[in-house]
Short mmCIF file of C-alpha atoms and ligand atoms in Angstrom, two decimals:
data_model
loop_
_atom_site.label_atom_id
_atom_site.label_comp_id
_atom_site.label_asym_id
_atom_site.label_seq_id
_atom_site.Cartn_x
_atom_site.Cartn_y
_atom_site.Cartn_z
CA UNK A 209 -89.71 12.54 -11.48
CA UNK A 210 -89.88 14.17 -14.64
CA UNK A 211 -87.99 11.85 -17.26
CA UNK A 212 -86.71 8.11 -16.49
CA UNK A 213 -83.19 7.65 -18.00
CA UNK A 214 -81.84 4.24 -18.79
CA UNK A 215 -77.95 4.36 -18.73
CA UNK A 216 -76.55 1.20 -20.11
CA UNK A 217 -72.85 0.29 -18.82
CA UNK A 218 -73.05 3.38 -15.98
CA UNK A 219 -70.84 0.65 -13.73
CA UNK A 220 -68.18 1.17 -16.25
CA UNK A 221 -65.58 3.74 -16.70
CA UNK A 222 -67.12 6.68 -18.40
CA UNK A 223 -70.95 5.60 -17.88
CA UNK A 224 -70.07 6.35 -14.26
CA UNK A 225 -68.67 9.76 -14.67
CA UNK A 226 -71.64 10.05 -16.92
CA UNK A 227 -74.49 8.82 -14.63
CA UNK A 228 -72.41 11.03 -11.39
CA UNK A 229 -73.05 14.10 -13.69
CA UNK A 230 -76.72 13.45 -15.00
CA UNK A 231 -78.07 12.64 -11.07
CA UNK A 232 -76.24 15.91 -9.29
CA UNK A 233 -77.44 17.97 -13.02
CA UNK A 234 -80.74 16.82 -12.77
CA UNK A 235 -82.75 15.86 -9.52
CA UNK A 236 -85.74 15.72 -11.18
CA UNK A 237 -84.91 13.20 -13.23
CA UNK A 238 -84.86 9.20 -12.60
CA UNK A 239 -81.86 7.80 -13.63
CA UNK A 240 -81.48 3.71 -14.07
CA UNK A 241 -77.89 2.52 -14.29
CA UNK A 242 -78.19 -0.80 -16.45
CA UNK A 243 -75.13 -3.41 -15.97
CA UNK A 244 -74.32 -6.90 -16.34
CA UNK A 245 -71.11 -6.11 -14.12
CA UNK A 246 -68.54 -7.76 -16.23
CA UNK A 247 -64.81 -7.14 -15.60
CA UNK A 248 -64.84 -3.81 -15.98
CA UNK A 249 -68.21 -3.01 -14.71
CA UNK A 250 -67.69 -2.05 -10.81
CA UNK A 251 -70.43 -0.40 -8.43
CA UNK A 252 -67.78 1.08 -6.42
CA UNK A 253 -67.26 3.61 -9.19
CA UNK A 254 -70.44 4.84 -7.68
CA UNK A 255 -70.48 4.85 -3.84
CA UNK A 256 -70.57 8.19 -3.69
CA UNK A 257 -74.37 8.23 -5.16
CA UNK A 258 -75.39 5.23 -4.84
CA UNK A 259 -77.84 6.23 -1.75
CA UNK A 260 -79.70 9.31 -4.25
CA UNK A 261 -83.28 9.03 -4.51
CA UNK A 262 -83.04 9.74 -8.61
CA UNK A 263 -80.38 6.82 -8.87
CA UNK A 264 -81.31 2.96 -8.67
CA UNK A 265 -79.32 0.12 -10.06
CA UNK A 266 -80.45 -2.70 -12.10
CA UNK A 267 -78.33 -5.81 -12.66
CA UNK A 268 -79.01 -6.94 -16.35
CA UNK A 269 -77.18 -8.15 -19.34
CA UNK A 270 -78.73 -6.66 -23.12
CA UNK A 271 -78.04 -9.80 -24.63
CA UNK A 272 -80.62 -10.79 -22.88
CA UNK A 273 -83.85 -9.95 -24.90
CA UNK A 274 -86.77 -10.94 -22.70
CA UNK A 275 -85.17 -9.39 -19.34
CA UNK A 276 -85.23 -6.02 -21.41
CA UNK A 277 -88.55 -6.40 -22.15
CA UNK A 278 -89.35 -6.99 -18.76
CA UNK A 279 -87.29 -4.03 -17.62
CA UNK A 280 -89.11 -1.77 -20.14
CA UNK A 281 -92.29 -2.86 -18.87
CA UNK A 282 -91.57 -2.28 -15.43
CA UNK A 283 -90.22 1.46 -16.05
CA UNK A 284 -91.61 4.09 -18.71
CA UNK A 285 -88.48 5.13 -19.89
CA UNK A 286 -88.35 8.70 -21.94
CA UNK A 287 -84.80 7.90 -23.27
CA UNK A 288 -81.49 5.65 -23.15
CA UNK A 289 -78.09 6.24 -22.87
CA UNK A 290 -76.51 3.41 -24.61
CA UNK A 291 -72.50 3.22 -23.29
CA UNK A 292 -72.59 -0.59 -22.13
CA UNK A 293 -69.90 -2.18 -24.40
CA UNK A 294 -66.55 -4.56 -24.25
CA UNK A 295 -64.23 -1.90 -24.98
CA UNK A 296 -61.06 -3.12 -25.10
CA UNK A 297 -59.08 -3.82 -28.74
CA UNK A 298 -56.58 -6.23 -27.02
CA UNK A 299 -59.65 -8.37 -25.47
CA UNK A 300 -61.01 -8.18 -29.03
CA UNK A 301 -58.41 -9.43 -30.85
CA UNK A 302 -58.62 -12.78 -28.09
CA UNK A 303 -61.60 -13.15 -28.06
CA UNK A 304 -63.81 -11.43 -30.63
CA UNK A 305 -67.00 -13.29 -29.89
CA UNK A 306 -67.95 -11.58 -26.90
CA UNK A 307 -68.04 -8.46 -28.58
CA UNK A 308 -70.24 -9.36 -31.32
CA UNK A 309 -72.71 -10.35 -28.40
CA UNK A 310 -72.77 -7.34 -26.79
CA UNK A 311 -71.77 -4.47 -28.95
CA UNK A 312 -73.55 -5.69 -31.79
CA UNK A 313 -76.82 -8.18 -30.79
CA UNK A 314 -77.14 -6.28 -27.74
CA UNK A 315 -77.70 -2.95 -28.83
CA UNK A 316 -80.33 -4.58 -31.37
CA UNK A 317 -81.93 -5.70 -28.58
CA UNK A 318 -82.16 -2.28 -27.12
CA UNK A 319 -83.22 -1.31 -29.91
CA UNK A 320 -86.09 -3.70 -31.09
CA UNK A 321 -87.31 -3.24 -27.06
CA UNK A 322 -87.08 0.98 -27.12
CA UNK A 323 -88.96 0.46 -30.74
CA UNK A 324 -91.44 -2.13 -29.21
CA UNK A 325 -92.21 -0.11 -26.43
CA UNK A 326 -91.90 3.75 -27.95
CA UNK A 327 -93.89 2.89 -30.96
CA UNK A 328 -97.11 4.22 -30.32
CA UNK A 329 -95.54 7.55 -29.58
CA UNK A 330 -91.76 8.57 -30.12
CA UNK A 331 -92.57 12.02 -29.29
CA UNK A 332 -89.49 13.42 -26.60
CA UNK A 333 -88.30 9.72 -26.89
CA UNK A 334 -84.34 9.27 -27.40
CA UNK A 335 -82.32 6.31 -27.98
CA UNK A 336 -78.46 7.97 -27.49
CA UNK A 337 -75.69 5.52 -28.85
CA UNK A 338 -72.40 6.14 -27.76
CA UNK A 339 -69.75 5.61 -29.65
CA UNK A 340 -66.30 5.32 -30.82
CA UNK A 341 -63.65 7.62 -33.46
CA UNK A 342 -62.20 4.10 -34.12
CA UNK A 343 -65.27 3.23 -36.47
CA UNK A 344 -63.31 5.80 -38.96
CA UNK A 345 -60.19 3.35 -38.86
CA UNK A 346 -56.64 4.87 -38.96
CA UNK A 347 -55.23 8.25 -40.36
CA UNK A 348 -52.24 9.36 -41.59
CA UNK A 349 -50.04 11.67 -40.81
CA UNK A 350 -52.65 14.32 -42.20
CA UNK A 351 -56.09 15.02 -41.77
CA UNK A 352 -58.96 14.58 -39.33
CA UNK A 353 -61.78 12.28 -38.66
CA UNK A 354 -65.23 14.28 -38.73
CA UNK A 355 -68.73 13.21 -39.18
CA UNK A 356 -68.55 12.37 -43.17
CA UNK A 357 -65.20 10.24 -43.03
CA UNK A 358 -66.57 6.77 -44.17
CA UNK A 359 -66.32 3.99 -41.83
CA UNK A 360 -63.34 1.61 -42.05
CA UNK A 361 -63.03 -0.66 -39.07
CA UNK A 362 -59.67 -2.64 -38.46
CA UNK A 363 -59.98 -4.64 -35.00
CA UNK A 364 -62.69 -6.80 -34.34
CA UNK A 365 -63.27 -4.10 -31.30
CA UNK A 366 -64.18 -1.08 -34.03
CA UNK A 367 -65.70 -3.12 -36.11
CA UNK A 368 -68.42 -4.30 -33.79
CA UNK A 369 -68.84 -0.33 -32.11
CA UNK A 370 -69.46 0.03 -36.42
CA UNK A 371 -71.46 -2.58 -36.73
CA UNK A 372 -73.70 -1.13 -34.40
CA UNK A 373 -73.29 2.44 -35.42
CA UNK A 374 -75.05 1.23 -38.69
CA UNK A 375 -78.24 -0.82 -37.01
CA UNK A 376 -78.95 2.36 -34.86
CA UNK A 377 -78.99 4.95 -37.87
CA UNK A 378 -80.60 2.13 -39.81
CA UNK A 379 -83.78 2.06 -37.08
CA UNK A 380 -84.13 5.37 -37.29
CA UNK A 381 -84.03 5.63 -41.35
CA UNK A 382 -86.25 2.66 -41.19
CA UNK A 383 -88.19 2.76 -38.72
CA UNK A 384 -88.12 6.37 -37.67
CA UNK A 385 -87.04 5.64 -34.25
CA UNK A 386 -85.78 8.92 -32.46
CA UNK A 387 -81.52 8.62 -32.59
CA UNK A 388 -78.17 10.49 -32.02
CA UNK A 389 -75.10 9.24 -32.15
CA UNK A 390 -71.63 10.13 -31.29
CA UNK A 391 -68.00 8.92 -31.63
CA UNK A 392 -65.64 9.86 -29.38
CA UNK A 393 -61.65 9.90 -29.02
CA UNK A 394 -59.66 8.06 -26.50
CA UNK A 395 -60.86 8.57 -22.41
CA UNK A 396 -58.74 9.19 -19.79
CA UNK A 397 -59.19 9.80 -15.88
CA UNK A 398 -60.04 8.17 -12.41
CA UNK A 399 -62.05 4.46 -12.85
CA UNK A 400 -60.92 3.49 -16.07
CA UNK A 401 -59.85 -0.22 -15.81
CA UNK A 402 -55.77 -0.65 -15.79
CA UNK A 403 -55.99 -2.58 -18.93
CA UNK A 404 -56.32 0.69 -21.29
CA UNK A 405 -52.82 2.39 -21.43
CA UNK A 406 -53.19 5.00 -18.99
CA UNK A 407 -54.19 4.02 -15.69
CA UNK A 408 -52.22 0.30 -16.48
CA UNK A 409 -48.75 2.19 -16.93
CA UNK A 410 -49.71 4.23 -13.62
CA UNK A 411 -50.03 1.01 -12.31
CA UNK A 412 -47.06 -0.87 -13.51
CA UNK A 413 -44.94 1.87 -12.86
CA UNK A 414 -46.08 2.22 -8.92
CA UNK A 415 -45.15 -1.56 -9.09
CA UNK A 416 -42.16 -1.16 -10.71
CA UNK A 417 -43.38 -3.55 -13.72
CA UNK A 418 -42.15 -3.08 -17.34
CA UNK A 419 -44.04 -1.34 -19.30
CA UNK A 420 -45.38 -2.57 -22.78
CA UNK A 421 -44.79 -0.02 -25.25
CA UNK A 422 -46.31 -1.81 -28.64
CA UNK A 423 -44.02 -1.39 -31.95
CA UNK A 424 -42.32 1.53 -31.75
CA UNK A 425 -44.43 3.46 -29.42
CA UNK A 426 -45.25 5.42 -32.59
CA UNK A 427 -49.09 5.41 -33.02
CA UNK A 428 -51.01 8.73 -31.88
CA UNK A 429 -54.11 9.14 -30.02
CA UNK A 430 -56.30 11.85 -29.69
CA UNK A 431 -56.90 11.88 -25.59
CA UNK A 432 -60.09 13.47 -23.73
CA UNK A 433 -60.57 13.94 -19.87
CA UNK A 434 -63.52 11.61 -19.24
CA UNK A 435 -65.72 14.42 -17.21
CA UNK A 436 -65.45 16.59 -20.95
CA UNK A 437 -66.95 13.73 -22.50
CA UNK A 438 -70.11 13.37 -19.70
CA UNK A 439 -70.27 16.73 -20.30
CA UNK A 440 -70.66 16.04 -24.04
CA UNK A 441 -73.30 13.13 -23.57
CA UNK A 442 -75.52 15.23 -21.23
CA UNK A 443 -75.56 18.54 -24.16
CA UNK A 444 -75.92 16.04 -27.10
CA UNK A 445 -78.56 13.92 -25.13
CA UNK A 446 -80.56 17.11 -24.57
CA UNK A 447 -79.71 19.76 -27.53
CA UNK A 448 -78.61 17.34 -30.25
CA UNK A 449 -80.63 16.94 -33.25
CA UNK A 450 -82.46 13.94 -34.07
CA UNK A 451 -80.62 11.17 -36.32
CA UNK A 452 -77.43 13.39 -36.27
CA UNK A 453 -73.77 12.21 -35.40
CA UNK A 454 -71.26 14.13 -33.20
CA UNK A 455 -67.74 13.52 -32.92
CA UNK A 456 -66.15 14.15 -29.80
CA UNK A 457 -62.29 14.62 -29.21
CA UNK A 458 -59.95 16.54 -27.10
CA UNK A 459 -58.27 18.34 -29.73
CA UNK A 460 -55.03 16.63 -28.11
CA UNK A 461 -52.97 14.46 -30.07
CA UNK A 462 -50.09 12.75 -28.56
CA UNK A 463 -47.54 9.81 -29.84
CA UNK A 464 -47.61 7.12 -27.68
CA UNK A 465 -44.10 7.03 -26.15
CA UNK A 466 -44.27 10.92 -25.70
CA UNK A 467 -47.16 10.40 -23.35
CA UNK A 468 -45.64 7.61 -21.26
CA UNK A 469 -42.47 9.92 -20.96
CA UNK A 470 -44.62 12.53 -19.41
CA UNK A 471 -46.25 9.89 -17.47
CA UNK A 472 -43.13 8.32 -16.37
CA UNK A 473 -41.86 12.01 -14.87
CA UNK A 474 -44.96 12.61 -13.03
CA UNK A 475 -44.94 9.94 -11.52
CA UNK A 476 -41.32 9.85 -10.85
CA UNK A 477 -42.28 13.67 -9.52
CA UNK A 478 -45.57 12.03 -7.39
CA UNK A 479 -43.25 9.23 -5.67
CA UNK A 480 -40.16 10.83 -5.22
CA UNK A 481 -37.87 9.06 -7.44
CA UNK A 482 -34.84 10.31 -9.45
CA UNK A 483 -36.13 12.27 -12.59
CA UNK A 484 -35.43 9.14 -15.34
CA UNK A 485 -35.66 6.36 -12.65
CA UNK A 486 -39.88 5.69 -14.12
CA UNK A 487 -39.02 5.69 -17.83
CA UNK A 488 -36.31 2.90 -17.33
CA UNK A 489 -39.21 0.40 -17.33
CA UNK A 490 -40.59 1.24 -20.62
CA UNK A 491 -40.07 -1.76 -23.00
CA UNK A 492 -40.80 -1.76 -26.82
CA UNK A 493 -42.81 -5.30 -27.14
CA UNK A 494 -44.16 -6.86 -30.11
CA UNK A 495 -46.81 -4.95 -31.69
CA UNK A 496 -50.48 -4.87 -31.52
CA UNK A 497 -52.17 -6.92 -34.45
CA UNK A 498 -53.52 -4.98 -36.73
CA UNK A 499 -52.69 -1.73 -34.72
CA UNK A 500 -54.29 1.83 -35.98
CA UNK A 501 -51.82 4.42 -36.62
CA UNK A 502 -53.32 8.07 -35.73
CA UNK A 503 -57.15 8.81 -34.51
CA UNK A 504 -57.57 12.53 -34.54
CA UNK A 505 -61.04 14.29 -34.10
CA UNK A 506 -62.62 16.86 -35.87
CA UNK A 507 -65.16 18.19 -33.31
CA UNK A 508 -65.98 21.62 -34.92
CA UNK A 509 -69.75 20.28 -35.24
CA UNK A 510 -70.08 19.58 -31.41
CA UNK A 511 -68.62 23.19 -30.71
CA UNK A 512 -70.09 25.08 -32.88
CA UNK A 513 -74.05 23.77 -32.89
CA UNK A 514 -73.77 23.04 -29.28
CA UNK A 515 -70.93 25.00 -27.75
CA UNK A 516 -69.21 22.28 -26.34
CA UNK A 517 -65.89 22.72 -25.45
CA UNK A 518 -62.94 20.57 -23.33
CA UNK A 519 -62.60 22.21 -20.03
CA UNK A 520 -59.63 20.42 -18.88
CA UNK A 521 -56.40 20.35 -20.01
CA UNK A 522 -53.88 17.63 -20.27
CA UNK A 523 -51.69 18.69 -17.81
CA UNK A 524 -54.27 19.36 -15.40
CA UNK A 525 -56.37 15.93 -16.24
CA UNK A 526 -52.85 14.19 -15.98
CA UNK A 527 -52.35 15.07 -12.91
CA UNK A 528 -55.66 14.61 -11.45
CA UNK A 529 -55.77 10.93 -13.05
CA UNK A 530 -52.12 9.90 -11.31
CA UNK A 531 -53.67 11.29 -7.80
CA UNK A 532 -56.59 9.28 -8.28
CA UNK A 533 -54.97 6.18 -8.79
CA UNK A 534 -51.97 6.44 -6.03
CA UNK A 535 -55.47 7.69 -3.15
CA UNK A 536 -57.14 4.87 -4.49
CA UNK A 537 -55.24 1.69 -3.68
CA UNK A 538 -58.08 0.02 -2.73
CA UNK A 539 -60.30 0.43 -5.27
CA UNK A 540 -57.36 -1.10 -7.60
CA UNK A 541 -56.87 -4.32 -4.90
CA UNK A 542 -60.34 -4.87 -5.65
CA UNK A 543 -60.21 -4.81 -9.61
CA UNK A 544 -56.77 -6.31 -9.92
CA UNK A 545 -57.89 -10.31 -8.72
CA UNK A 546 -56.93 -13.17 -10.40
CA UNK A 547 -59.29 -12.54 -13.62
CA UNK A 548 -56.88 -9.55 -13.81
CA UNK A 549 -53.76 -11.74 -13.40
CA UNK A 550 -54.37 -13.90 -16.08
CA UNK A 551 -55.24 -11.58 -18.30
CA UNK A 552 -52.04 -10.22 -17.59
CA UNK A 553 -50.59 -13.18 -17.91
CA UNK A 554 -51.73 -14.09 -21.71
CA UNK A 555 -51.59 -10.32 -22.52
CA UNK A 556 -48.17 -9.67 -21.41
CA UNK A 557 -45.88 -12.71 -19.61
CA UNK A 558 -46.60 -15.20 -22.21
CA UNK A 559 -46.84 -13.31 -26.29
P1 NAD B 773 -65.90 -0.02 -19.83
O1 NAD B 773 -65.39 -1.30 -20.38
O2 NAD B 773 -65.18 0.68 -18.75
O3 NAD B 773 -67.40 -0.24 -19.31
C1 NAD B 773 -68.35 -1.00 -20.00
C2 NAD B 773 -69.50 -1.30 -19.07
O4 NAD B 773 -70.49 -2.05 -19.80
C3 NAD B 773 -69.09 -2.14 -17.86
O5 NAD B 773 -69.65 -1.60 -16.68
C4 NAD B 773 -69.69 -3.51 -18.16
O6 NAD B 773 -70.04 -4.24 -17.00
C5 NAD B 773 -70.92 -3.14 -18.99
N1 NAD B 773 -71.34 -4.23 -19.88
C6 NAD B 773 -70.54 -4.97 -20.69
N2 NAD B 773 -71.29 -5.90 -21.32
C7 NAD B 773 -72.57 -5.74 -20.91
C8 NAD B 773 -73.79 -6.38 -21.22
N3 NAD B 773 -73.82 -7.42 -22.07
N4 NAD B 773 -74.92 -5.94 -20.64
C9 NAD B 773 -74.89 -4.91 -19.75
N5 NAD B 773 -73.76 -4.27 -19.41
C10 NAD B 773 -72.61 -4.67 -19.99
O7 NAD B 773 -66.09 0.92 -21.11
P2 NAD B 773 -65.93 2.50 -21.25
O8 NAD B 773 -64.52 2.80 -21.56
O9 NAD B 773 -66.61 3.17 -20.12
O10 NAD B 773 -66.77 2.76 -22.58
C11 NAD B 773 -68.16 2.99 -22.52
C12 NAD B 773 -68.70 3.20 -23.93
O11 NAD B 773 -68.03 4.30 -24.54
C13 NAD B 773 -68.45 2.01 -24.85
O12 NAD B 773 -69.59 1.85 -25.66
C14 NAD B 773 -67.24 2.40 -25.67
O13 NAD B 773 -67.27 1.80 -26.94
C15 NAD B 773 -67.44 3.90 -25.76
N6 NAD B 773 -66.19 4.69 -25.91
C16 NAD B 773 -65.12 4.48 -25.07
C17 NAD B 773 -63.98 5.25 -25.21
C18 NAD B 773 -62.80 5.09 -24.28
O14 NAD B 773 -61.76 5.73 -24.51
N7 NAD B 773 -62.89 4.33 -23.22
C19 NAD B 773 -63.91 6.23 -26.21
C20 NAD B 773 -65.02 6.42 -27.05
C21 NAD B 773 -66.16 5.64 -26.89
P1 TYD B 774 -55.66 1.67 -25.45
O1 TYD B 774 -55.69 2.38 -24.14
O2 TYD B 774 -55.85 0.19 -25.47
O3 TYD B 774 -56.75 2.38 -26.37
P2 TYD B 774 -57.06 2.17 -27.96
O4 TYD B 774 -56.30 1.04 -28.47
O5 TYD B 774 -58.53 1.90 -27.95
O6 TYD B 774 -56.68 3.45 -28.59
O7 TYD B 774 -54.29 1.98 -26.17
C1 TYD B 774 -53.87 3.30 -26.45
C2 TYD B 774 -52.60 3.22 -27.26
O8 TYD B 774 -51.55 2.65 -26.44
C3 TYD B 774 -52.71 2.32 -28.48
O9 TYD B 774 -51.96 2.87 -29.54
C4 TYD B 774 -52.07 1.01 -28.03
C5 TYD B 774 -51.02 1.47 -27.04
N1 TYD B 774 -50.75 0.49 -25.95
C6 TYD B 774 -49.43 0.06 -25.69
O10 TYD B 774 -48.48 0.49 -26.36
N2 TYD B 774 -49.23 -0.84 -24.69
C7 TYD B 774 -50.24 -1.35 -23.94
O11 TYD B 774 -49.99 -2.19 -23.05
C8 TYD B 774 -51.58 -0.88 -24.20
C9 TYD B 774 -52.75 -1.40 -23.40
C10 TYD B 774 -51.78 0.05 -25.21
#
């Protein structure tokens, strides 16, 4: 093998589309798929390559400083591909501990370890953060977020992806440890956990369950089709220049009840109900605390240095999300258990 790659959070949503493109892009390559397997972590977002001789799974959590130091011993790792994160604003708002544990001690723990171990030579050594657009807080109804807006936080979510934004740029001004990083808009596709807003309304609405539409269903969000952003990581991990930022967005801004209309007629299209019959379950429900108005992503940096661009379009990625999610019934008995149900519960039944 010519390079071992340590993917942290590759049982997740996007480190899984992430890790299925680096192992079929690069047999040559080892790649190690880090995860503590929270909620949202699932190995069956990799069954499909989870017998490839460049894949192996390690169960681990990075809060946990001396298992990563045993890991690191046990494999010379060239780079790491740092995705494993809580990611979800409502959890953070509940619970904001959990996130300051992982998002924020445990990427210094990767850190101090890759530092530790790289330090005698950082030479084709990478330590890849991936982050979020939400660092740069909320917009108005103007403007764009690109790689010079200051950071300005506002959920205990962004402000721990920030938080650790600033320790990995600060290791590398300090320390001179080899980083990129890059912040990226709102995912969407197969695997992401029915909590975010997508693949729970696909959800609800197969169940015929109201969905939550917070405050007026106003805010915007800039969505990206989750292969476009592997696609991203693997050109920035390779072609991106050291201690540089890229944003990454889908240059595809949408108000929040505007998308849930066109969700509600696909799938009224994908079950065969009456056109309309879908969108009588949306419900306008107390709003999120502290809720951002408008991300929006200026990605002109990514295209033109590295000639990224989105390959799929909304329509298309739409679509391709709602047939995931009604062929894969099973994979959604398996994440919806009773954790699920009382989050739920809290989230939803009882605010
Ligand atoms: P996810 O919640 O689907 O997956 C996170 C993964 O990290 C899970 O597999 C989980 O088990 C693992 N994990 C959590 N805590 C861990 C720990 N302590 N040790 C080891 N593994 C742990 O998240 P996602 O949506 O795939 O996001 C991945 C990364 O991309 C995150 O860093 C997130 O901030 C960032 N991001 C997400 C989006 C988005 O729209 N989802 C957009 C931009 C950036
Ligand atoms: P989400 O998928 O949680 O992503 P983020 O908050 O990180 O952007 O939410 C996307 C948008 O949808 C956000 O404006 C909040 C809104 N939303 C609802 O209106 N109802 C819901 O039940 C959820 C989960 C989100």
């Amino acid at each position: 093998m010519n390079k071992n790659i340590l993917v942290t959070g590759g049982a997740g949503f996007i480190g899984s589309h992430a890790i299925r493109y680096l192992v079929n892009q690069y047999p040559d390559y080892k790649i190690i798929n880090l995860d503590k397997l929270t909620y949202a972590g699932n190995l069956e977002n990799l069954t499909d390559i989870e017998g490839y001789s460049n894949y192996e799974f390690v169960k681990g959590d990075i809060y946990d400083a001396p298992f990563l130091n045993e890991l690191f011993d046990n494999y010379a790792f060239d780079g790491i591909i740092h995705l494993a994160a809580e990611s979800h604003v409502d959890r953070s708002i509940t619970d904001p501990n959990e996130f300051i544990k992982t998002n924020v001690v445990g990427t210094v723990n990767l850190l101090n370890v890759a530092k530790s171990h790289w330090q005698d030579d950082y030479k084709g050594k990478l330590f890849y953060h991936v982050s979020t657009d939400e660092v740069y807080g909320s917009l108005g109804e103007e403007g764009y977020f690109t790689e010079e807006t200051p950071y300005d936080p506002k959920s205990p979510y962004s402000a721990s992806k920030a938080s650790s934004d600033h320790m990995v740029r600060a290791y590398y001004n300090t320390y001179g440890l080899p980083v990129i990083v890059s912040n990226c808009s709102n995912n969407y596709g197969p695997n992401q956990f029915p909590e975010k807003l997508i693949p729970l309304f696909i959800n609800n609405i197969k169940n015929n369950r109201e969905l939550p539409v917070y405050g007026k269903g106003e805010n915007i969000r800039d969505w990206l089709y989750v292969e476009d952003h592997a696609k991203a990581i693997d050109l920035i991990y390779h072609h991106g220049r050291l201690g540089e930022t890229y944003n990454i967005g889908g240059d595809n801004e949408w108000k929040n009840i505007d998308l849930i209309r066109k969700l509600c007629e696909i799938m009224d299209r994908k079950l065969d109900r009456k056109p309309g019959t879908s969108a009588k379950l949306i419900k306008f429900v107390k709003d999120r605390a502290g809720h951002d108005m408008r991300y929006a992503i200026d990605c002109s940096k990514l295209k033109n240095e590295l000639g990224w661009k989105q390959e799929v379009s909304f329509e298309e990625g739409l679509e391709k999300t709602v047939d995931w999610y009604l062929d894969n019934q099973e994979w959604l008995n398996h994440v919806l258990t009773g954790e699920y149900e009382e989050y739920y519960r809290k989230q939803y039944l009882e605010r």
